[in-house]
PDB file of C-alpha atoms and ligand atoms in Angstrom:
ATOM      1  CA  UNK A   1      17.768  39.289 -10.152  1.00  0.00           C
ATOM      2  CA  UNK A   2      17.282  38.974 -14.254  1.00  0.00           C
ATOM      3  CA  UNK A   3      14.699  40.299 -16.150  1.00  0.00           C
ATOM      4  CA  UNK A   4      13.825  39.621 -19.434  1.00  0.00           C
ATOM      5  CA  UNK A   5      12.823  42.716 -22.196  1.00  0.00           C
ATOM      6  CA  UNK A   6      10.769  42.236 -24.585  1.00  0.00           C
ATOM      7  CA  UNK A   7      11.080  45.120 -27.060  1.00  0.00           C
ATOM      8  CA  UNK A   8       8.363  46.000 -29.614  1.00  0.00           C
ATOM      9  CA  UNK A   9       9.161  49.218 -30.651  1.00  0.00           C
ATOM     10  CA  UNK A  10       7.498  52.507 -30.174  1.00  0.00           C
ATOM     11  CA  UNK A  11       9.063  56.383 -29.812  1.00  0.00           C
ATOM     12  CA  UNK A  12      11.237  55.439 -27.427  1.00  0.00           C
ATOM     13  CA  UNK A  13      13.814  53.799 -29.588  1.00  0.00           C
ATOM     14  CA  UNK A  14      13.045  56.115 -32.311  1.00  0.00           C
ATOM     15  CA  UNK A  15      14.888  58.483 -34.401  1.00  0.00           C
ATOM     16  CA  UNK A  16      13.894  61.524 -37.349  1.00  0.00           C
ATOM     17  CA  UNK A  17      13.851  60.384 -41.052  1.00  0.00           C
ATOM     18  CA  UNK A  18      11.972  62.393 -43.411  1.00  0.00           C
ATOM     19  CA  UNK A  19       9.298  60.838 -43.089  1.00  0.00           C
ATOM     20  CA  UNK A  20       9.661  61.513 -39.448  1.00  0.00           C
ATOM     21  CA  UNK A  21      10.484  59.510 -36.303  1.00  0.00           C
ATOM     22  CA  UNK A  22      11.023  55.719 -37.124  1.00  0.00           C
ATOM     23  CA  UNK A  23      11.893  52.650 -35.522  1.00  0.00           C
ATOM     24  CA  UNK A  24      15.334  52.377 -35.059  1.00  0.00           C
ATOM     25  CA  UNK A  25      17.882  48.838 -33.936  1.00  0.00           C
ATOM     26  CA  UNK A  26      20.250  50.303 -31.696  1.00  0.00           C
ATOM     27  CA  UNK A  27      19.051  53.397 -29.270  1.00  0.00           C
ATOM     28  CA  UNK A  28      17.140  51.384 -26.871  1.00  0.00           C
ATOM     29  CA  UNK A  29      19.303  48.730 -26.759  1.00  0.00           C
ATOM     30  CA  UNK A  30      22.258  51.199 -25.621  1.00  0.00           C
ATOM     31  CA  UNK A  31      20.864  52.476 -23.129  1.00  0.00           C
ATOM     32  CA  UNK A  32      19.807  49.593 -21.289  1.00  0.00           C
ATOM     33  CA  UNK A  33      22.946  48.414 -21.373  1.00  0.00           C
ATOM     34  CA  UNK A  34      24.429  51.993 -19.982  1.00  0.00           C
ATOM     35  CA  UNK A  35      21.853  51.425 -16.910  1.00  0.00           C
ATOM     36  CA  UNK A  36      23.265  47.947 -16.367  1.00  0.00           C
ATOM     37  CA  UNK A  37      27.007  48.627 -17.215  1.00  0.00           C
ATOM     38  CA  UNK A  38      26.996  51.535 -14.110  1.00  0.00           C
ATOM     39  CA  UNK A  39      25.315  49.547 -11.337  1.00  0.00           C
ATOM     40  CA  UNK A  40      22.226  52.263 -12.576  1.00  0.00           C
ATOM     41  CA  UNK A  41      19.852  49.262 -12.239  1.00  0.00           C
ATOM     42  CA  UNK A  42      21.756  45.984 -10.943  1.00  0.00           C
ATOM     43  CA  UNK A  43      21.435  42.588 -11.933  1.00  0.00           C
ATOM     44  CA  UNK A  44      21.867  41.183 -15.487  1.00  0.00           C
ATOM     45  CA  UNK A  45      19.073  41.709 -18.179  1.00  0.00           C
ATOM     46  CA  UNK A  46      18.227  40.072 -21.957  1.00  0.00           C
ATOM     47  CA  UNK A  47      16.322  42.115 -24.974  1.00  0.00           C
ATOM     48  CA  UNK A  48      14.787  40.187 -26.989  1.00  0.00           C
ATOM     49  CA  UNK A  49      13.425  42.888 -30.102  1.00  0.00           C
ATOM     50  CA  UNK A  50      10.211  42.169 -32.497  1.00  0.00           C
ATOM     51  CA  UNK A  51      11.355  41.607 -35.788  1.00  0.00           C
ATOM     52  CA  UNK A  52      10.896  44.480 -37.728  1.00  0.00           C
ATOM     53  CA  UNK A  53      10.364  46.729 -34.550  1.00  0.00           C
ATOM     54  CA  UNK A  54       7.004  48.957 -35.177  1.00  0.00           C
ATOM     55  CA  UNK A  55       4.962  51.833 -33.726  1.00  0.00           C
ATOM     56  CA  UNK A  56       2.346  50.280 -31.727  1.00  0.00           C
ATOM     57  CA  UNK A  57      -0.526  51.789 -34.281  1.00  0.00           C
ATOM     58  CA  UNK A  58       0.909  48.457 -35.908  1.00  0.00           C
ATOM     59  CA  UNK A  59       0.109  45.987 -33.496  1.00  0.00           C
ATOM     60  CA  UNK A  60      -2.365  43.012 -33.973  1.00  0.00           C
ATOM     61  CA  UNK A  61      -3.317  40.269 -31.938  1.00  0.00           C
ATOM     62  CA  UNK A  62      -0.930  38.177 -33.211  1.00  0.00           C
ATOM     63  CA  UNK A  63       1.870  40.755 -31.803  1.00  0.00           C
ATOM     64  CA  UNK A  64      -0.329  40.101 -28.670  1.00  0.00           C
ATOM     65  CA  UNK A  65       0.425  36.616 -29.339  1.00  0.00           C
ATOM     66  CA  UNK A  66       4.084  36.521 -29.564  1.00  0.00           C
ATOM     67  CA  UNK A  67       4.552  38.995 -26.783  1.00  0.00           C
ATOM     68  CA  UNK A  68       2.912  36.559 -24.247  1.00  0.00           C
ATOM     69  CA  UNK A  69       4.504  33.092 -26.025  1.00  0.00           C
ATOM     70  CA  UNK A  70       8.076  34.717 -25.697  1.00  0.00           C
ATOM     71  CA  UNK A  71       7.165  35.457 -21.754  1.00  0.00           C
ATOM     72  CA  UNK A  72       5.460  31.905 -20.967  1.00  0.00           C
ATOM     73  CA  UNK A  73       8.336  30.467 -22.844  1.00  0.00           C
ATOM     74  CA  UNK A  74      11.228  31.726 -21.063  1.00  0.00           C
ATOM     75  CA  UNK A  75       9.466  31.944 -17.453  1.00  0.00           C
ATOM     76  CA  UNK A  76      11.258  30.037 -15.329  1.00  0.00           C
ATOM     77  CA  UNK A  77      14.931  31.669 -16.653  1.00  0.00           C
ATOM     78  CA  UNK A  78      13.397  35.249 -15.439  1.00  0.00           C
ATOM     79  CA  UNK A  79      12.163  37.154 -12.184  1.00  0.00           C
ATOM     80  CA  UNK A  80      10.543  39.742 -14.633  1.00  0.00           C
ATOM     81  CA  UNK A  81      10.127  41.156 -17.258  1.00  0.00           C
ATOM     82  CA  UNK A  82       9.244  44.172 -19.047  1.00  0.00           C
ATOM     83  CA  UNK A  83       7.582  44.862 -22.100  1.00  0.00           C
ATOM     84  CA  UNK A  84       9.013  48.266 -24.117  1.00  0.00           C
ATOM     85  CA  UNK A  85       6.111  49.392 -25.831  1.00  0.00           C
ATOM     86  CA  UNK A  86       4.647  52.261 -28.207  1.00  0.00           C
ATOM     87  CA  UNK A  87       2.141  54.320 -25.999  1.00  0.00           C
ATOM     88  CA  UNK A  88      -0.717  54.784 -28.705  1.00  0.00           C
ATOM     89  CA  UNK A  89      -1.604  50.871 -28.215  1.00  0.00           C
ATOM     90  CA  UNK A  90       0.261  50.486 -24.936  1.00  0.00           C
ATOM     91  CA  UNK A  91      -3.239  50.097 -23.684  1.00  0.00           C
ATOM     92  CA  UNK A  92      -3.939  47.438 -25.401  1.00  0.00           C
ATOM     93  CA  UNK A  93      -1.078  45.201 -24.904  1.00  0.00           C
ATOM     94  CA  UNK A  94      -1.129  45.901 -21.374  1.00  0.00           C
ATOM     95  CA  UNK A  95      -4.828  44.474 -21.297  1.00  0.00           C
ATOM     96  CA  UNK A  96      -4.787  42.083 -23.334  1.00  0.00           C
ATOM     97  CA  UNK A  97      -1.701  40.896 -21.195  1.00  0.00           C
ATOM     98  CA  UNK A  98      -3.501  41.060 -18.173  1.00  0.00           C
ATOM     99  CA  UNK A  99      -6.692  38.524 -19.272  1.00  0.00           C
ATOM    100  CA  UNK A 100      -3.563  35.813 -21.772  1.00  0.00           C
ATOM    101  CA  UNK A 101      -0.781  35.474 -19.236  1.00  0.00           C
ATOM    102  CA  UNK A 102      -3.243  33.407 -17.352  1.00  0.00           C
ATOM    103  CA  UNK A 103      -1.242  31.551 -14.411  1.00  0.00           C
ATOM    104  CA  UNK A 104       1.051  34.567 -14.078  1.00  0.00           C
ATOM    105  CA  UNK A 105       3.173  34.552 -10.798  1.00  0.00           C
ATOM    106  CA  UNK A 106       5.603  37.315 -11.606  1.00  0.00           C
ATOM    107  CA  UNK A 107       5.558  40.990 -12.838  1.00  0.00           C
ATOM    108  CA  UNK A 108       5.078  42.272 -16.011  1.00  0.00           C
ATOM    109  CA  UNK A 109       6.439  45.835 -16.625  1.00  0.00           C
ATOM    110  CA  UNK A 110       4.778  47.247 -19.912  1.00  0.00           C
ATOM    111  CA  UNK A 111       6.239  50.828 -20.449  1.00  0.00           C
ATOM    112  CA  UNK A 112       7.748  53.190 -23.156  1.00  0.00           C
ATOM    113  CA  UNK A 113       7.996  56.781 -23.379  1.00  0.00           C
ATOM    114  CA  UNK A 114       6.584  60.129 -25.177  1.00  0.00           C
ATOM    115  CA  UNK A 115       9.510  61.661 -26.722  1.00  0.00           C
ATOM    116  CA  UNK A 116      12.486  59.857 -28.055  1.00  0.00           C
ATOM    117  CA  UNK A 117      15.154  58.898 -26.187  1.00  0.00           C
ATOM    118  CA  UNK A 118      17.580  60.754 -28.910  1.00  0.00           C
ATOM    119  CA  UNK A 119      15.740  63.840 -27.780  1.00  0.00           C
ATOM    120  CA  UNK A 120      16.703  66.171 -25.312  1.00  0.00           C
ATOM    121  CA  UNK A 121      14.388  66.088 -22.402  1.00  0.00           C
ATOM    122  CA  UNK A 122      13.215  62.461 -23.385  1.00  0.00           C
ATOM    123  CA  UNK A 123      11.491  60.716 -20.856  1.00  0.00           C
ATOM    124  CA  UNK A 124      12.299  57.138 -22.609  1.00  0.00           C
ATOM    125  CA  UNK A 125      15.209  56.693 -20.066  1.00  0.00           C
ATOM    126  CA  UNK A 126      13.989  57.231 -16.829  1.00  0.00           C
ATOM    127  CA  UNK A 127      10.772  54.796 -17.857  1.00  0.00           C
ATOM    128  CA  UNK A 128      13.473  52.062 -18.540  1.00  0.00           C
ATOM    129  CA  UNK A 129      15.289  51.952 -15.485  1.00  0.00           C
ATOM    130  CA  UNK A 130      11.829  52.580 -13.159  1.00  0.00           C
ATOM    131  CA  UNK A 131      10.102  49.831 -15.507  1.00  0.00           C
ATOM    132  CA  UNK A 132      13.579  48.145 -14.678  1.00  0.00           C
ATOM    133  CA  UNK A 133      12.967  48.689 -10.928  1.00  0.00           C
ATOM    134  CA  UNK A 134       9.266  47.394 -11.184  1.00  0.00           C
ATOM    135  CA  UNK A 135      10.356  44.009 -12.606  1.00  0.00           C
ATOM    136  CA  UNK A 136      12.165  43.293  -9.290  1.00  0.00           C
ATOM    137  CA  UNK A 137       9.557  44.947  -6.687  1.00  0.00           C
ATOM    138  CA  UNK A 138       6.024  44.989  -8.509  1.00  0.00           C
ATOM    139  CA  UNK A 139       3.747  42.203  -7.117  1.00  0.00           C
ATOM    140  CA  UNK A 140       3.069  39.282  -9.161  1.00  0.00           C
ATOM    141  CA  UNK A 141       1.016  41.150 -12.401  1.00  0.00           C
ATOM    142  CA  UNK A 142       0.633  42.940 -15.244  1.00  0.00           C
ATOM    143  CA  UNK A 143       1.446  46.593 -14.579  1.00  0.00           C
ATOM    144  CA  UNK A 144       2.067  49.866 -16.515  1.00  0.00           C
ATOM    145  CA  UNK A 145       5.349  51.858 -15.130  1.00  0.00           C
ATOM    146  CA  UNK A 146       5.275  55.076 -16.237  1.00  0.00           C
ATOM    147  CA  UNK A 147       6.165  58.772 -15.486  1.00  0.00           C
ATOM    148  CA  UNK A 148       6.961  57.614 -12.157  1.00  0.00           C
ATOM    149  CA  UNK A 149       3.014  55.736 -11.406  1.00  0.00           C
ATOM    150  CA  UNK A 150       2.712  51.975 -11.270  1.00  0.00           C
ATOM    151  CA  UNK A 151      -0.632  51.639 -12.985  1.00  0.00           C
ATOM    152  CA  UNK A 152      -3.039  48.061 -13.325  1.00  0.00           C
ATOM    153  CA  UNK A 153      -2.501  46.576 -16.781  1.00  0.00           C
ATOM    154  CA  UNK A 154      -5.824  46.280 -17.383  1.00  0.00           C
ATOM    155  CA  UNK A 155      -7.625  49.742 -16.282  1.00  0.00           C
ATOM    156  CA  UNK A 156      -4.642  51.828 -17.712  1.00  0.00           C
ATOM    157  CA  UNK A 157      -5.972  54.339 -20.433  1.00  0.00           C
ATOM    158  CA  UNK A 158      -3.633  57.072 -22.570  1.00  0.00           C
ATOM    159  CA  UNK A 159      -5.234  60.555 -21.476  1.00  0.00           C
ATOM    160  CA  UNK A 160      -3.187  62.925 -22.816  1.00  0.00           C
ATOM    161  CA  UNK A 161      -1.831  62.704 -26.350  1.00  0.00           C
ATOM    162  CA  UNK A 162       1.234  64.826 -25.629  1.00  0.00           C
ATOM    163  CA  UNK A 163       1.994  65.279 -21.990  1.00  0.00           C
ATOM    164  CA  UNK A 164       4.717  62.648 -20.208  1.00  0.00           C
ATOM    165  CA  UNK A 165       2.189  61.945 -17.290  1.00  0.00           C
ATOM    166  CA  UNK A 166       0.570  60.670 -20.056  1.00  0.00           C
ATOM    167  CA  UNK A 167      -1.724  57.596 -18.381  1.00  0.00           C
ATOM    168  CA  UNK A 168      -3.475  56.748 -15.924  1.00  0.00           C
ATOM    169  CA  UNK A 169      -5.915  53.986 -14.015  1.00  0.00           C
ATOM    170  CA  UNK A 170      -9.178  54.315 -12.526  1.00  0.00           C
ATOM    171  CA  UNK A 171      -8.966  52.122  -9.190  1.00  0.00           C
ATOM    172  CA  UNK A 172      -8.766  48.870  -9.362  1.00  0.00           C
ATOM    173  CA  UNK A 173     -10.406  46.065  -6.700  1.00  0.00           C
ATOM    174  CA  UNK A 174      -8.184  43.049  -7.589  1.00  0.00           C
ATOM    175  CA  UNK A 175      -4.647  43.361  -8.791  1.00  0.00           C
ATOM    176  CA  UNK A 176      -3.709  42.547 -12.877  1.00  0.00           C
ATOM    177  CA  UNK A 177      -3.913  38.572 -12.368  1.00  0.00           C
ATOM    178  CA  UNK A 178      -5.552  36.091 -14.126  1.00  0.00           C
ATOM    179  CA  UNK A 179      -5.064  33.746 -11.093  1.00  0.00           C
ATOM    180  CA  UNK A 180      -4.781  29.944 -12.467  1.00  0.00           C
ATOM    181  CA  UNK A 181      -3.118  26.814 -10.631  1.00  0.00           C
ATOM    182  CA  UNK A 182      -0.590  27.397 -13.751  1.00  0.00           C
ATOM    183  CA  UNK A 183       0.567  29.478 -16.335  1.00  0.00           C
ATOM    184  CA  UNK A 184      -0.380  29.332 -19.673  1.00  0.00           C
ATOM    185  CA  UNK A 185      -0.313  32.431 -22.807  1.00  0.00           C
ATOM    186  CA  UNK A 186      -4.258  31.960 -23.692  1.00  0.00           C
ATOM    187  CA  UNK A 187      -4.135  33.422 -27.503  1.00  0.00           C
ATOM    188  CA  UNK A 188      -5.873  35.809 -29.051  1.00  0.00           C
ATOM    189  CA  UNK A 189      -7.725  35.343 -32.587  1.00  0.00           C
ATOM    190  CA  UNK A 190      -8.921  38.643 -34.763  1.00  0.00           C
ATOM    191  CA  UNK A 191     -12.627  39.678 -34.610  1.00  0.00           C
ATOM    192  CA  UNK A 192     -14.740  42.466 -36.020  1.00  0.00           C
ATOM    193  CA  UNK A 193     -15.899  44.298 -32.443  1.00  0.00           C
ATOM    194  CA  UNK A 194     -16.398  48.604 -33.520  1.00  0.00           C
ATOM    195  CA  UNK A 195     -16.526  50.665 -30.556  1.00  0.00           C
ATOM    196  CA  UNK A 196     -19.300  53.184 -31.534  1.00  0.00           C
ATOM    197  CA  UNK A 197     -19.939  56.057 -29.546  1.00  0.00           C
ATOM    198  CA  UNK A 198     -23.859  57.104 -28.592  1.00  0.00           C
ATOM    199  CA  UNK A 199     -24.302  61.098 -30.451  1.00  0.00           C
ATOM    200  CA  UNK A 200     -27.142  62.279 -30.324  1.00  0.00           C
ATOM    201  CA  UNK A 201     -28.510  61.791 -34.108  1.00  0.00           C
ATOM    202  CA  UNK A 202     -27.772  58.318 -34.026  1.00  0.00           C
ATOM    203  CA  UNK A 203     -29.891  56.397 -36.001  1.00  0.00           C
ATOM    204  CA  UNK A 204     -30.879  53.106 -35.374  1.00  0.00           C
ATOM    205  CA  UNK A 205     -30.338  51.618 -39.229  1.00  0.00           C
ATOM    206  CA  UNK A 206     -26.262  52.752 -38.364  1.00  0.00           C
ATOM    207  CA  UNK A 207     -26.151  50.571 -35.257  1.00  0.00           C
ATOM    208  CA  UNK A 208     -28.152  48.124 -37.465  1.00  0.00           C
ATOM    209  CA  UNK A 209     -25.601  48.417 -39.918  1.00  0.00           C
ATOM    210  CA  UNK A 210     -22.692  48.344 -37.834  1.00  0.00           C
ATOM    211  CA  UNK A 211     -23.490  45.407 -35.814  1.00  0.00           C
ATOM    212  CA  UNK A 212     -24.363  43.460 -39.338  1.00  0.00           C
ATOM    213  CA  UNK A 213     -20.676  43.481 -40.792  1.00  0.00           C
ATOM    214  CA  UNK A 214     -19.490  43.089 -36.726  1.00  0.00           C
ATOM    215  CA  UNK A 215     -19.259  39.792 -34.494  1.00  0.00           C
ATOM    216  CA  UNK A 216     -19.911  41.948 -31.428  1.00  0.00           C
ATOM    217  CA  UNK A 217     -19.927  45.182 -30.345  1.00  0.00           C
ATOM    218  CA  UNK A 218     -18.603  47.494 -27.764  1.00  0.00           C
ATOM    219  CA  UNK A 219     -20.835  50.580 -27.109  1.00  0.00           C
ATOM    220  CA  UNK A 220     -19.620  53.679 -25.569  1.00  0.00           C
ATOM    221  CA  UNK A 221     -22.635  55.310 -24.089  1.00  0.00           C
ATOM    222  CA  UNK A 222     -23.316  57.882 -21.853  1.00  0.00           C
ATOM    223  CA  UNK A 223     -22.643  59.095 -17.991  1.00  0.00           C
ATOM    224  CA  UNK A 224     -24.207  56.048 -16.343  1.00  0.00           C
ATOM    225  CA  UNK A 225     -25.000  53.729 -19.512  1.00  0.00           C
ATOM    226  CA  UNK A 226     -27.486  56.091 -21.432  1.00  0.00           C
ATOM    227  CA  UNK A 227     -28.147  55.870 -24.348  1.00  0.00           C
ATOM    228  CA  UNK A 228     -30.287  57.967 -27.662  1.00  0.00           C
ATOM    229  CA  UNK A 229     -34.215  57.131 -27.251  1.00  0.00           C
ATOM    230  CA  UNK A 230     -33.928  55.413 -30.468  1.00  0.00           C
ATOM    231  CA  UNK A 231     -37.011  52.536 -30.914  1.00  0.00           C
ATOM    232  CA  UNK A 232     -34.840  50.214 -33.186  1.00  0.00           C
ATOM    233  CA  UNK A 233     -31.956  49.896 -30.717  1.00  0.00           C
ATOM    234  CA  UNK A 234     -33.752  47.448 -28.851  1.00  0.00           C
ATOM    235  CA  UNK A 235     -34.585  44.660 -31.391  1.00  0.00           C
ATOM    236  CA  UNK A 236     -30.903  45.462 -32.937  1.00  0.00           C
ATOM    237  CA  UNK A 237     -29.216  44.216 -30.287  1.00  0.00           C
ATOM    238  CA  UNK A 238     -32.033  41.832 -29.164  1.00  0.00           C
ATOM    239  CA  UNK A 239     -31.369  40.259 -33.065  1.00  0.00           C
ATOM    240  CA  UNK A 240     -27.833  40.793 -32.904  1.00  0.00           C
ATOM    241  CA  UNK A 241     -27.533  38.991 -29.090  1.00  0.00           C
ATOM    242  CA  UNK A 242     -29.932  36.043 -30.543  1.00  0.00           C
ATOM    243  CA  UNK A 243     -27.013  35.056 -33.356  1.00  0.00           C
ATOM    244  CA  UNK A 244     -24.294  35.128 -30.975  1.00  0.00           C
ATOM    245  CA  UNK A 245     -22.556  38.568 -31.032  1.00  0.00           C
ATOM    246  CA  UNK A 246     -22.266  40.318 -27.415  1.00  0.00           C
ATOM    247  CA  UNK A 247     -22.943  43.727 -27.143  1.00  0.00           C
ATOM    248  CA  UNK A 248     -21.309  45.202 -23.944  1.00  0.00           C
ATOM    249  CA  UNK A 249     -21.968  48.833 -22.825  1.00  0.00           C
ATOM    250  CA  UNK A 250     -19.448  50.703 -21.407  1.00  0.00           C
ATOM    251  CA  UNK A 251     -19.298  54.475 -19.983  1.00  0.00           C
ATOM    252  CA  UNK A 252     -17.887  57.605 -22.615  1.00  0.00           C
ATOM    253  CA  UNK A 253     -16.789  59.398 -18.923  1.00  0.00           C
ATOM    254  CA  UNK A 254     -13.628  58.320 -18.241  1.00  0.00           C
ATOM    255  CA  UNK A 255     -14.200  57.661 -14.198  1.00  0.00           C
ATOM    256  CA  UNK A 256     -16.725  55.899 -12.767  1.00  0.00           C
ATOM    257  CA  UNK A 257     -18.543  53.206 -15.718  1.00  0.00           C
ATOM    258  CA  UNK A 258     -21.596  51.710 -16.166  1.00  0.00           C
ATOM    259  CA  UNK A 259     -24.912  51.251 -13.195  1.00  0.00           C
ATOM    260  CA  UNK A 260     -27.199  49.882 -16.888  1.00  0.00           C
ATOM    261  CA  UNK A 261     -29.800  49.790 -15.177  1.00  0.00           C
ATOM    262  CA  UNK A 262     -29.959  52.905 -13.590  1.00  0.00           C
ATOM    263  CA  UNK A 263     -32.079  55.513 -16.033  1.00  0.00           C
ATOM    264  CA  UNK A 264     -34.611  54.206 -18.132  1.00  0.00           C
ATOM    265  CA  UNK A 265     -32.932  54.854 -20.927  1.00  0.00           C
ATOM    266  CA  UNK A 266     -30.589  52.177 -20.201  1.00  0.00           C
ATOM    267  CA  UNK A 267     -32.389  49.951 -17.988  1.00  0.00           C
ATOM    268  CA  UNK A 268     -34.540  48.527 -20.368  1.00  0.00           C
ATOM    269  CA  UNK A 269     -32.536  47.688 -22.726  1.00  0.00           C
ATOM    270  CA  UNK A 270     -30.530  45.209 -20.133  1.00  0.00           C
ATOM    271  CA  UNK A 271     -34.009  42.886 -21.603  1.00  0.00           C
ATOM    272  CA  UNK A 272     -32.310  42.779 -24.766  1.00  0.00           C
ATOM    273  CA  UNK A 273     -29.379  40.814 -23.751  1.00  0.00           C
ATOM    274  CA  UNK A 274     -27.101  43.928 -23.607  1.00  0.00           C
ATOM    275  CA  UNK A 275     -23.818  43.532 -20.963  1.00  0.00           C
ATOM    276  CA  UNK A 276     -22.601  45.914 -18.452  1.00  0.00           C
ATOM    277  CA  UNK A 277     -19.299  46.502 -19.120  1.00  0.00           C
ATOM    278  CA  UNK A 278     -19.385  48.351 -15.174  1.00  0.00           C
ATOM    279  CA  UNK A 279     -16.812  49.795 -15.274  1.00  0.00           C
ATOM    280  CA  UNK A 280     -14.150  48.593 -17.689  1.00  0.00           C
ATOM    281  CA  UNK A 281     -12.466  51.302 -20.050  1.00  0.00           C
ATOM    282  CA  UNK A 282     -13.445  50.865 -23.363  1.00  0.00           C
ATOM    283  CA  UNK A 283      -9.877  49.584 -24.009  1.00  0.00           C
ATOM    284  CA  UNK A 284     -10.814  46.707 -21.475  1.00  0.00           C
ATOM    285  CA  UNK A 285     -14.069  45.824 -22.430  1.00  0.00           C
ATOM    286  CA  UNK A 286     -12.911  45.645 -26.158  1.00  0.00           C
ATOM    287  CA  UNK A 287      -9.630  43.475 -25.341  1.00  0.00           C
ATOM    288  CA  UNK A 288     -11.590  41.305 -22.662  1.00  0.00           C
ATOM    289  CA  UNK A 289     -14.807  40.679 -25.879  1.00  0.00           C
ATOM    290  CA  UNK A 290     -11.803  39.671 -28.246  1.00  0.00           C
ATOM    291  CA  UNK A 291     -10.540  37.761 -25.720  1.00  0.00           C
ATOM    292  CA  UNK A 292     -13.205  35.459 -24.434  1.00  0.00           C
ATOM    293  CA  UNK A 293     -14.323  34.925 -28.491  1.00  0.00           C
ATOM    294  CA  UNK A 294     -10.726  33.209 -29.283  1.00  0.00           C
ATOM    295  CA  UNK A 295     -12.186  30.574 -26.807  1.00  0.00           C
ATOM    296  CA  UNK A 296     -14.807  29.175 -29.322  1.00  0.00           C
ATOM    297  CA  UNK A 297     -16.824  28.903 -25.973  1.00  0.00           C
ATOM    298  CA  UNK A 298     -20.542  28.388 -26.544  1.00  0.00           C
ATOM    299  CA  UNK A 299     -23.135  31.703 -25.918  1.00  0.00           C
ATOM    300  CA  UNK A 300     -23.315  30.988 -22.569  1.00  0.00           C
ATOM    301  CA  UNK A 301     -20.353  30.527 -21.650  1.00  0.00           C
ATOM    302  CA  UNK A 302     -18.910  32.872 -23.390  1.00  0.00           C
ATOM    303  CA  UNK A 303     -21.312  35.252 -21.521  1.00  0.00           C
ATOM    304  CA  UNK A 304     -20.723  34.186 -17.907  1.00  0.00           C
ATOM    305  CA  UNK A 305     -17.399  35.600 -18.140  1.00  0.00           C
ATOM    306  CA  UNK A 306     -17.838  38.669 -20.462  1.00  0.00           C
ATOM    307  CA  UNK A 307     -20.098  39.600 -17.369  1.00  0.00           C
ATOM    308  CA  UNK A 308     -17.727  38.327 -14.175  1.00  0.00           C
ATOM    309  CA  UNK A 309     -14.284  40.156 -13.567  1.00  0.00           C
ATOM    310  CA  UNK A 310     -11.149  38.594 -15.308  1.00  0.00           C
ATOM    311  CA  UNK A 311      -8.394  40.115 -13.491  1.00  0.00           C
ATOM    312  CA  UNK A 312      -9.487  43.147 -11.833  1.00  0.00           C
ATOM    313  CA  UNK A 313     -10.779  44.897 -14.751  1.00  0.00           C
ATOM    314  CA  UNK A 314     -14.052  46.454 -12.800  1.00  0.00           C
ATOM    315  CA  UNK A 315     -14.858  46.083  -9.391  1.00  0.00           C
TER     316      UNK A 315
HETATM  317  N1  LIG B 401       3.476  56.658 -32.696  1.00  0.00           N
HETATM  318  C1  LIG B 401       4.440  55.683 -31.243  1.00  0.00           C
HETATM  319  C2  LIG B 401       3.225  54.560 -30.956  1.00  0.00           C
HETATM  320  O1  LIG B 401       2.583  54.645 -30.732  1.00  0.00           O
HETATM  321  C3  LIG B 401       3.797  57.126 -29.928  1.00  0.00           C
HETATM  322  C4  LIG B 401       4.504  56.097 -29.037  1.00  0.00           C
HETATM  323  O2  LIG B 401       5.380  55.747 -28.395  1.00  0.00           O
HETATM  324  O3  LIG B 401       4.933  57.353 -27.811  1.00  0.00           O
HETATM  325  O4  LIG B 401       4.128  54.003 -31.195  1.00  0.00           O
END
């Protein structure tokens, strides 16, 4: 069993400094070496680290491209892959790998820690060890291993900002795999896609301004997909659609997703060309929109791809 660890940074390997926690070279590397030297984890490994290691709040789509390329370039040399990542944007990167690793046939496990390895009570060693096990045993696909749970890469979200059990995944109807006959990395470019949460009092002008400056938008609707009764919304969305900007509806609720036709308040927007994000998380809807737009297809193909599940992001 040979595992490639792709180390991006994050709390796991951080050390205290006068400015707060900062990434540090050597901490994760030492822990990993001990896990293998003591026989706690069997097999062999290599580790490749991002330069520089980063707090994951600094992650950008080009970092997803870097991680994906490392995995694809070295795919034949390893049986499984572990990505060590900060927790703040871990769910975005897990989604990005789930969509972008087209034709993946091996396990890719994303993990991190809520407390640095150098701190008492750290969850880092346990998560690293369990991620190494998962890289050997999990089904093919992109999974998040955290606090004893193996979670779907395209259905996961950070649900707690301080507890060690910080991630949660909603039920999925398909594994986190973008099926294809051969492996390739389908890369990301950067677009301006805001996530807009509806709140009582939001104005039509505000949505219009957001969409004017954006390449598309992810709407975080109330409940099953309703939104404030603002007459201009429908026209604004229709105008954005005519310009080829995707407008995707998701739910603010953690579970259940949207069902746009259920209430009149959401149903009347369907005719404006809004895309039903179904039970996708807002994170998955965002990353998927970037993924699909990055292909530079015509509007009909973009819409068709956004409407169908790619890797179990909705059922
Ligand atoms: N700010 C850190 C990061 O995302 C938090 C963590 O890793 O837990 O890199």
